[in-house]
PDB file of C-alpha atoms in Angstrom:
ATOM      1  CA  UNK A   1      95.780 117.843  80.323  1.00 75.00           C
ATOM      2  CA  UNK A   2      94.548 116.419  83.638  1.00 81.00           C
ATOM      3  CA  UNK A   3      95.409 112.885  82.442  1.00 93.00           C
ATOM      4  CA  UNK A   4      93.483 110.201  84.298  1.00 97.00           C
ATOM      5  CA  UNK A   5      91.372 111.320  87.226  1.00 97.00           C
ATOM      6  CA  UNK A   6      89.404 109.226  89.713  1.00 97.00           C
ATOM      7  CA  UNK A   7      86.474 110.104  91.948  1.00 97.00           C
ATOM      8  CA  UNK A   8      86.228 109.745  94.912  1.00 97.00           C
ATOM      9  CA  UNK A   9      89.685 109.545  96.482  1.00 96.00           C
ATOM     10  CA  UNK A  10      88.505 107.714  99.542  1.00 97.00           C
ATOM     11  CA  UNK A  11      85.258 106.070 100.606  1.00 96.00           C
ATOM     12  CA  UNK A  12      83.967 104.003 103.503  1.00 97.00           C
ATOM     13  CA  UNK A  13      81.040 101.653 102.858  1.00 97.00           C
ATOM     14  CA  UNK A  14      79.042  99.302 105.000  1.00 97.00           C
ATOM     15  CA  UNK A  15      78.606  95.713 103.822  1.00 97.00           C
ATOM     16  CA  UNK A  16      75.754  95.542 101.336  1.00 97.00           C
ATOM     17  CA  UNK A  17      75.896  99.160 100.234  1.00 97.00           C
ATOM     18  CA  UNK A  18      76.454 100.080  96.616  1.00 96.00           C
ATOM     19  CA  UNK A  19      78.643 102.674  95.007  1.00 96.00           C
ATOM     20  CA  UNK A  20      80.124 103.796  91.703  1.00 97.00           C
ATOM     21  CA  UNK A  21      83.724 104.784  91.089  1.00 98.00           C
ATOM     22  CA  UNK A  22      84.290 107.230  88.277  1.00 97.00           C
ATOM     23  CA  UNK A  23      87.326 107.335  86.018  1.00 98.00           C
ATOM     24  CA  UNK A  24      87.811 110.108  83.482  1.00 98.00           C
ATOM     25  CA  UNK A  25      90.587 110.686  80.953  1.00 97.00           C
ATOM     26  CA  UNK A  26      91.126 113.645  78.660  1.00 95.00           C
ATOM     27  CA  UNK A  27      93.745 112.044  76.388  1.00 94.00           C
ATOM     28  CA  UNK A  28      91.248 110.565  73.910  1.00 94.00           C
ATOM     29  CA  UNK A  29      92.427 107.054  74.727  1.00 95.00           C
ATOM     30  CA  UNK A  30      90.487 104.117  73.380  1.00 95.00           C
ATOM     31  CA  UNK A  31      91.421 101.586  76.028  1.00 96.00           C
ATOM     32  CA  UNK A  32      90.524 101.887  79.695  1.00 97.00           C
ATOM     33  CA  UNK A  33      91.057  99.537  82.641  1.00 97.00           C
ATOM     34  CA  UNK A  34      90.082  99.011  86.258  1.00 98.00           C
ATOM     35  CA  UNK A  35      92.524  97.349  88.627  1.00 98.00           C
ATOM     36  CA  UNK A  36      92.606  96.589  92.324  1.00 98.00           C
ATOM     37  CA  UNK A  37      95.788  96.625  94.399  1.00 96.00           C
ATOM     38  CA  UNK A  38      95.967  94.629  97.599  1.00 95.00           C
ATOM     39  CA  UNK A  39      98.859  94.275 100.072  1.00 91.00           C
ATOM     40  CA  UNK A  40     101.354  91.644  99.000  1.00 88.00           C
ATOM     41  CA  UNK A  41      99.762  91.208  95.583  1.00 91.00           C
ATOM     42  CA  UNK A  42     100.363  92.704  92.205  1.00 91.00           C
ATOM     43  CA  UNK A  43      97.691  94.792  90.510  1.00 95.00           C
ATOM     44  CA  UNK A  44      94.854  92.634  89.246  1.00 96.00           C
ATOM     45  CA  UNK A  45      92.636  93.496  86.300  1.00 96.00           C
ATOM     46  CA  UNK A  46      88.921  93.699  87.129  1.00 97.00           C
ATOM     47  CA  UNK A  47      87.355  94.844  83.860  1.00 97.00           C
ATOM     48  CA  UNK A  48      88.517  96.694  80.787  1.00 96.00           C
ATOM     49  CA  UNK A  49      87.139  98.430  77.730  1.00 96.00           C
ATOM     50  CA  UNK A  50      88.578  98.637  74.232  1.00 94.00           C
ATOM     51  CA  UNK A  51      86.292 101.435  73.170  1.00 94.00           C
ATOM     52  CA  UNK A  52      83.098 103.346  73.836  1.00 95.00           C
ATOM     53  CA  UNK A  53      80.195 101.017  74.471  1.00 94.00           C
ATOM     54  CA  UNK A  54      82.376  97.946  75.007  1.00 95.00           C
ATOM     55  CA  UNK A  55      83.466  96.180  78.180  1.00 96.00           C
ATOM     56  CA  UNK A  56      85.173  92.891  78.977  1.00 95.00           C
ATOM     57  CA  UNK A  57      86.021  90.826  82.046  1.00 96.00           C
ATOM     58  CA  UNK A  58      89.471  90.752  83.492  1.00 94.00           C
ATOM     59  CA  UNK A  59      91.078  88.497  86.061  1.00 93.00           C
ATOM     60  CA  UNK A  60      88.820  89.275  89.044  1.00 96.00           C
ATOM     61  CA  UNK A  61      85.441  90.544  87.743  1.00 97.00           C
ATOM     62  CA  UNK A  62      83.081  88.990  90.295  1.00 96.00           C
ATOM     63  CA  UNK A  63      81.138  91.516  92.383  1.00 96.00           C
ATOM     64  CA  UNK A  64      81.832  94.371  89.973  1.00 98.00           C
ATOM     65  CA  UNK A  65      80.115  95.853  86.954  1.00 97.00           C
ATOM     66  CA  UNK A  66      81.335  98.487  84.523  1.00 97.00           C
ATOM     67  CA  UNK A  67      79.999 100.813  81.882  1.00 97.00           C
ATOM     68  CA  UNK A  68      81.672 102.870  79.134  1.00 97.00           C
ATOM     69  CA  UNK A  69      78.872 105.092  77.774  1.00 95.00           C
ATOM     70  CA  UNK A  70      81.301 107.855  76.857  1.00 95.00           C
ATOM     71  CA  UNK A  71      84.804 107.460  75.528  1.00 96.00           C
ATOM     72  CA  UNK A  72      86.321 109.567  78.242  1.00 97.00           C
ATOM     73  CA  UNK A  73      84.589 107.883  81.195  1.00 97.00           C
ATOM     74  CA  UNK A  74      84.778 104.391  82.632  1.00 98.00           C
ATOM     75  CA  UNK A  75      82.590 103.570  85.627  1.00 98.00           C
ATOM     76  CA  UNK A  76      83.114 100.773  88.098  1.00 98.00           C
ATOM     77  CA  UNK A  77      80.127  99.696  90.158  1.00 97.00           C
ATOM     78  CA  UNK A  78      79.834  97.645  93.318  1.00 96.00           C
ATOM     79  CA  UNK A  79      76.226  96.505  93.684  1.00 92.00           C
ATOM     80  CA  UNK A  80      76.547  94.992  97.151  1.00 96.00           C
ATOM     81  CA  UNK A  81      79.902  95.750  98.775  1.00 96.00           C
ATOM     82  CA  UNK A  82      81.695  93.053 100.743  1.00 97.00           C
ATOM     83  CA  UNK A  83      84.680  93.394 103.121  1.00 97.00           C
ATOM     84  CA  UNK A  84      86.753  91.436 100.577  1.00 97.00           C
ATOM     85  CA  UNK A  85      86.386  94.402  98.246  1.00 97.00           C
ATOM     86  CA  UNK A  86      88.371  96.621 100.588  1.00 97.00           C
ATOM     87  CA  UNK A  87      91.231  97.676  98.351  1.00 97.00           C
ATOM     88  CA  UNK A  88      92.818 100.481  96.394  1.00 97.00           C
ATOM     89  CA  UNK A  89      91.298 100.803  92.936  1.00 98.00           C
ATOM     90  CA  UNK A  90      93.227 102.165  90.019  1.00 98.00           C
ATOM     91  CA  UNK A  91      91.941 103.215  86.648  1.00 98.00           C
ATOM     92  CA  UNK A  92      94.240 103.311  83.645  1.00 97.00           C
ATOM     93  CA  UNK A  93      94.021 104.169  79.967  1.00 97.00           C
ATOM     94  CA  UNK A  94      96.158 103.752  76.875  1.00 95.00           C
ATOM     95  CA  UNK A  95      96.020 104.930  73.268  1.00 90.00           C
ATOM     96  CA  UNK A  96      95.587 102.436  70.413  1.00 86.00           C
ATOM     97  CA  UNK A  97      98.716 101.284  68.628  1.00 86.00           C
ATOM     98  CA  UNK A  98     100.824 101.337  71.788  1.00 85.00           C
ATOM     99  CA  UNK A  99     101.907  98.167  73.666  1.00 85.00           C
ATOM    100  CA  UNK A 100      99.367  96.952  76.176  1.00 86.00           C
ATOM    101  CA  UNK A 101     101.699  97.731  79.104  1.00 86.00           C
ATOM    102  CA  UNK A 102     101.834 101.416  78.058  1.00 89.00           C
ATOM    103  CA  UNK A 103      99.171 102.494  80.494  1.00 93.00           C
ATOM    104  CA  UNK A 104      98.571 105.787  82.216  1.00 95.00           C
ATOM    105  CA  UNK A 105      97.234 105.362  85.731  1.00 97.00           C
ATOM    106  CA  UNK A 106      94.982 107.525  87.845  1.00 97.00           C
ATOM    107  CA  UNK A 107      95.785 108.391  91.462  1.00 96.00           C
ATOM    108  CA  UNK A 108      93.618 105.652  92.912  1.00 97.00           C
ATOM    109  CA  UNK A 109      90.499 105.323  95.059  1.00 97.00           C
ATOM    110  CA  UNK A 110      90.891 103.854  98.513  1.00 97.00           C
ATOM    111  CA  UNK A 111      87.802 101.871  99.506  1.00 97.00           C
ATOM    112  CA  UNK A 112      87.114 100.465 102.934  1.00 97.00           C
ATOM    113  CA  UNK A 113      84.163  98.123 103.390  1.00 97.00           C
ATOM    114  CA  UNK A 114      83.108  97.537 106.985  1.00 96.00           C
TER     115      UNK A 114
ATOM    116  CA  UNK B   1     100.785  80.164  85.235  1.00 81.00           C
ATOM    117  CA  UNK B   2     102.351  83.514  84.377  1.00 84.00           C
ATOM    118  CA  UNK B   3     104.191  84.997  87.305  1.00 91.00           C
ATOM    119  CA  UNK B   4     106.452  87.934  88.086  1.00 96.00           C
ATOM    120  CA  UNK B   5     108.594  87.852  91.220  1.00 96.00           C
ATOM    121  CA  UNK B   6     110.524  90.804  92.528  1.00 97.00           C
ATOM    122  CA  UNK B   7     113.302  91.045  95.067  1.00 96.00           C
ATOM    123  CA  UNK B   8     113.991  92.331  97.549  1.00 97.00           C
ATOM    124  CA  UNK B   9     110.556  93.103  98.992  1.00 96.00           C
ATOM    125  CA  UNK B  10     111.958  96.212 100.601  1.00 97.00           C
ATOM    126  CA  UNK B  11     115.243  98.065 100.610  1.00 97.00           C
ATOM    127  CA  UNK B  12     116.626 100.947 102.612  1.00 98.00           C
ATOM    128  CA  UNK B  13     119.720 102.806 101.401  1.00 97.00           C
ATOM    129  CA  UNK B  14     121.501 106.062 102.123  1.00 98.00           C
ATOM    130  CA  UNK B  15     121.020 109.012  99.825  1.00 98.00           C
ATOM    131  CA  UNK B  16     123.650 109.073  97.125  1.00 97.00           C
ATOM    132  CA  UNK B  17     124.166 105.302  97.075  1.00 98.00           C
ATOM    133  CA  UNK B  18     123.346 102.987  94.181  1.00 98.00           C
ATOM    134  CA  UNK B  19     120.956 100.023  94.274  1.00 97.00           C
ATOM    135  CA  UNK B  20     119.681  97.256  92.048  1.00 98.00           C
ATOM    136  CA  UNK B  21     116.213  95.783  92.036  1.00 98.00           C
ATOM    137  CA  UNK B  22     115.493  92.350  90.568  1.00 98.00           C
ATOM    138  CA  UNK B  23     112.584  90.954  88.542  1.00 97.00           C
ATOM    139  CA  UNK B  24     112.163  87.303  87.512  1.00 97.00           C
ATOM    140  CA  UNK B  25     109.311  86.289  85.260  1.00 95.00           C
ATOM    141  CA  UNK B  26     107.756  83.145  83.809  1.00 94.00           C
ATOM    142  CA  UNK B  27     105.435  84.891  81.363  1.00 87.00           C
ATOM    143  CA  UNK B  28     105.303  83.144  78.010  1.00 85.00           C
ATOM    144  CA  UNK B  29     105.426  83.929  75.174  1.00 87.00           C
ATOM    145  CA  UNK B  30     107.243  87.051  76.320  1.00 86.00           C
ATOM    146  CA  UNK B  31     106.440  90.360  74.669  1.00 86.00           C
ATOM    147  CA  UNK B  32     107.595  93.355  76.729  1.00 89.00           C
ATOM    148  CA  UNK B  33     108.708  94.203  80.216  1.00 91.00           C
ATOM    149  CA  UNK B  34     108.131  97.587  81.808  1.00 93.00           C
ATOM    150  CA  UNK B  35     109.229  99.108  85.083  1.00 94.00           C
ATOM    151  CA  UNK B  36     106.859 101.430  86.875  1.00 95.00           C
ATOM    152  CA  UNK B  37     107.479 103.761  89.810  1.00 96.00           C
ATOM    153  CA  UNK B  38     104.657 104.168  92.335  1.00 96.00           C
ATOM    154  CA  UNK B  39     104.881 106.918  94.908  1.00 96.00           C
ATOM    155  CA  UNK B  40     102.915 106.419  98.104  1.00 93.00           C
ATOM    156  CA  UNK B  41      99.257 107.222  97.556  1.00 91.00           C
ATOM    157  CA  UNK B  42      99.699 107.649  93.789  1.00 94.00           C
ATOM    158  CA  UNK B  43      99.230 105.585  90.679  1.00 95.00           C
ATOM    159  CA  UNK B  44     102.129 103.831  88.915  1.00 95.00           C
ATOM    160  CA  UNK B  45     104.163 105.879  86.415  1.00 94.00           C
ATOM    161  CA  UNK B  46     106.196 104.275  83.638  1.00 91.00           C
ATOM    162  CA  UNK B  47     109.971 104.420  83.892  1.00 88.00           C
ATOM    163  CA  UNK B  48     111.166 102.291  80.992  1.00 81.00           C
ATOM    164  CA  UNK B  49     110.096  99.518  78.653  1.00 78.00           C
ATOM    165  CA  UNK B  50     112.208  96.563  77.536  1.00 74.00           C
ATOM    166  CA  UNK B  51     111.429  94.517  74.444  1.00 74.00           C
ATOM    167  CA  UNK B  52     112.707  91.036  73.651  1.00 70.00           C
ATOM    168  CA  UNK B  53     115.693  92.270  71.668  1.00 76.00           C
ATOM    169  CA  UNK B  54     116.878  94.892  74.116  1.00 80.00           C
ATOM    170  CA  UNK B  55     119.523  94.207  76.744  1.00 87.00           C
ATOM    171  CA  UNK B  56     119.960  97.611  78.377  1.00 90.00           C
ATOM    172  CA  UNK B  57     118.065 100.855  78.414  1.00 89.00           C
ATOM    173  CA  UNK B  58     118.674 104.010  80.460  1.00 89.00           C
ATOM    174  CA  UNK B  59     116.371 106.798  81.559  1.00 87.00           C
ATOM    175  CA  UNK B  60     118.425 109.335  83.483  1.00 91.00           C
ATOM    176  CA  UNK B  61     119.711 107.705  86.670  1.00 94.00           C
ATOM    177  CA  UNK B  62     117.647 104.571  86.000  1.00 93.00           C
ATOM    178  CA  UNK B  63     119.099 101.722  83.936  1.00 93.00           C
ATOM    179  CA  UNK B  64     117.082  98.625  83.152  1.00 93.00           C
ATOM    180  CA  UNK B  65     118.546  95.380  81.862  1.00 93.00           C
ATOM    181  CA  UNK B  66     116.868  92.334  80.392  1.00 93.00           C
ATOM    182  CA  UNK B  67     118.115  88.790  79.945  1.00 92.00           C
ATOM    183  CA  UNK B  68     115.467  87.026  77.927  1.00 88.00           C
ATOM    184  CA  UNK B  69     117.293  83.686  78.200  1.00 90.00           C
ATOM    185  CA  UNK B  70     117.174  83.601  82.002  1.00 93.00           C
ATOM    186  CA  UNK B  71     113.959  85.614  82.121  1.00 93.00           C
ATOM    187  CA  UNK B  72     115.390  88.200  84.444  1.00 95.00           C
ATOM    188  CA  UNK B  73     115.387  91.992  84.519  1.00 95.00           C
ATOM    189  CA  UNK B  74     117.034  94.439  86.825  1.00 95.00           C
ATOM    190  CA  UNK B  75     116.550  98.113  87.561  1.00 96.00           C
ATOM    191  CA  UNK B  76     119.680  99.944  88.667  1.00 96.00           C
ATOM    192  CA  UNK B  77     119.373 103.343  90.331  1.00 96.00           C
ATOM    193  CA  UNK B  78     122.492 105.478  90.429  1.00 97.00           C
ATOM    194  CA  UNK B  79     123.215 108.230  92.959  1.00 97.00           C
ATOM    195  CA  UNK B  80     119.908 107.792  94.732  1.00 97.00           C
ATOM    196  CA  UNK B  81     117.852 110.817  95.780  1.00 97.00           C
ATOM    197  CA  UNK B  82     115.188 111.169  98.435  1.00 97.00           C
ATOM    198  CA  UNK B  83     112.588 111.461  95.670  1.00 96.00           C
ATOM    199  CA  UNK B  84     113.478 107.911  94.568  1.00 97.00           C
ATOM    200  CA  UNK B  85     111.676 106.606  97.651  1.00 98.00           C
ATOM    201  CA  UNK B  86     108.750 104.649  96.163  1.00 97.00           C
ATOM    202  CA  UNK B  87     107.617 101.208  95.141  1.00 97.00           C
ATOM    203  CA  UNK B  88     109.044  99.884  91.872  1.00 97.00           C
ATOM    204  CA  UNK B  89     106.839  97.485  89.983  1.00 97.00           C
ATOM    205  CA  UNK B  90     107.882  95.114  87.195  1.00 96.00           C
ATOM    206  CA  UNK B  91     105.131  94.394  84.650  1.00 95.00           C
ATOM    207  CA  UNK B  92     105.324  91.805  81.897  1.00 93.00           C
ATOM    208  CA  UNK B  93     103.070  91.325  78.880  1.00 90.00           C
ATOM    209  CA  UNK B  94     102.625  88.159  76.858  1.00 87.00           C
ATOM    210  CA  UNK B  95     102.340  87.950  73.084  1.00 80.00           C
ATOM    211  CA  UNK B  96      98.780  86.719  73.241  1.00 76.00           C
ATOM    212  CA  UNK B  97      96.921  89.653  71.741  1.00 70.00           C
ATOM    213  CA  UNK B  98      94.884  90.358  74.841  1.00 78.00           C
ATOM    214  CA  UNK B  99      94.818  93.033  77.489  1.00 80.00           C
ATOM    215  CA  UNK B 100      96.204  90.974  80.334  1.00 85.00           C
ATOM    216  CA  UNK B 101      99.371  92.012  82.158  1.00 91.00           C
ATOM    217  CA  UNK B 102     101.230  90.251  84.903  1.00 93.00           C
ATOM    218  CA  UNK B 103     102.299  92.602  87.693  1.00 95.00           C
ATOM    219  CA  UNK B 104     104.965  91.970  90.273  1.00 96.00           C
ATOM    220  CA  UNK B 105     104.291  92.844  93.897  1.00 96.00           C
ATOM    221  CA  UNK B 106     106.935  95.537  93.820  1.00 96.00           C
ATOM    222  CA  UNK B 107     110.042  96.503  95.760  1.00 97.00           C
ATOM    223  CA  UNK B 108     109.563  99.208  98.391  1.00 97.00           C
ATOM    224  CA  UNK B 109     112.657 101.469  98.236  1.00 98.00           C
ATOM    225  CA  UNK B 110     113.346 103.955 101.021  1.00 98.00           C
ATOM    226  CA  UNK B 111     116.132 106.490 100.711  1.00 98.00           C
ATOM    227  CA  UNK B 112     117.345 107.986 103.951  1.00 97.00           C
ATOM    228  CA  UNK B 113     119.375 111.186 104.230  1.00 96.00           C
TER     229      UNK B 113
END
């Protein structure tokens, strides 16, 4: 099993550009999450999904959109990137029936917005 | 507001020494507390989970404690190894039936030979 994988690993954007971050998991997990990690702050939840075709807002959803068309994939989109979105983005997943904090994280995507 | 505070922010110790990391939380109603290890450039990996009724739990050289009365947890690392160099993150969930977690900012541990 590859676990949770994220694409790309690193990206540089100019302000106003758009991009999509891809998260894939091969563990057949129902729940998937997108977080951002910034210096001096704990991970913050952007959006999450409790199953294929469903998405919900987290703590800091503004400026991001998500889609879960397939159970194994969870996409995070930035329509018009801003310097404040410079961060490290982590995707996570968990199986149903396990506590919410039982999450398996991907390796992260480092995004720099100039 | 739910909060998780960790101390110290950073810690440097010699290989082979022991250390203890602290986590204080104000999450309510408390459900579970989990410690994660995050290597540089990697995603967090679970070390151990503590539920309300548990006081101590060990995972190899890692021992976590929980005092639900004082809302404190500690992670003790015995006989540290160079591979223990990482950030250690305390994460707390509330019994609210949602997907929200409260993450601490982590303690950056550096083991020097």
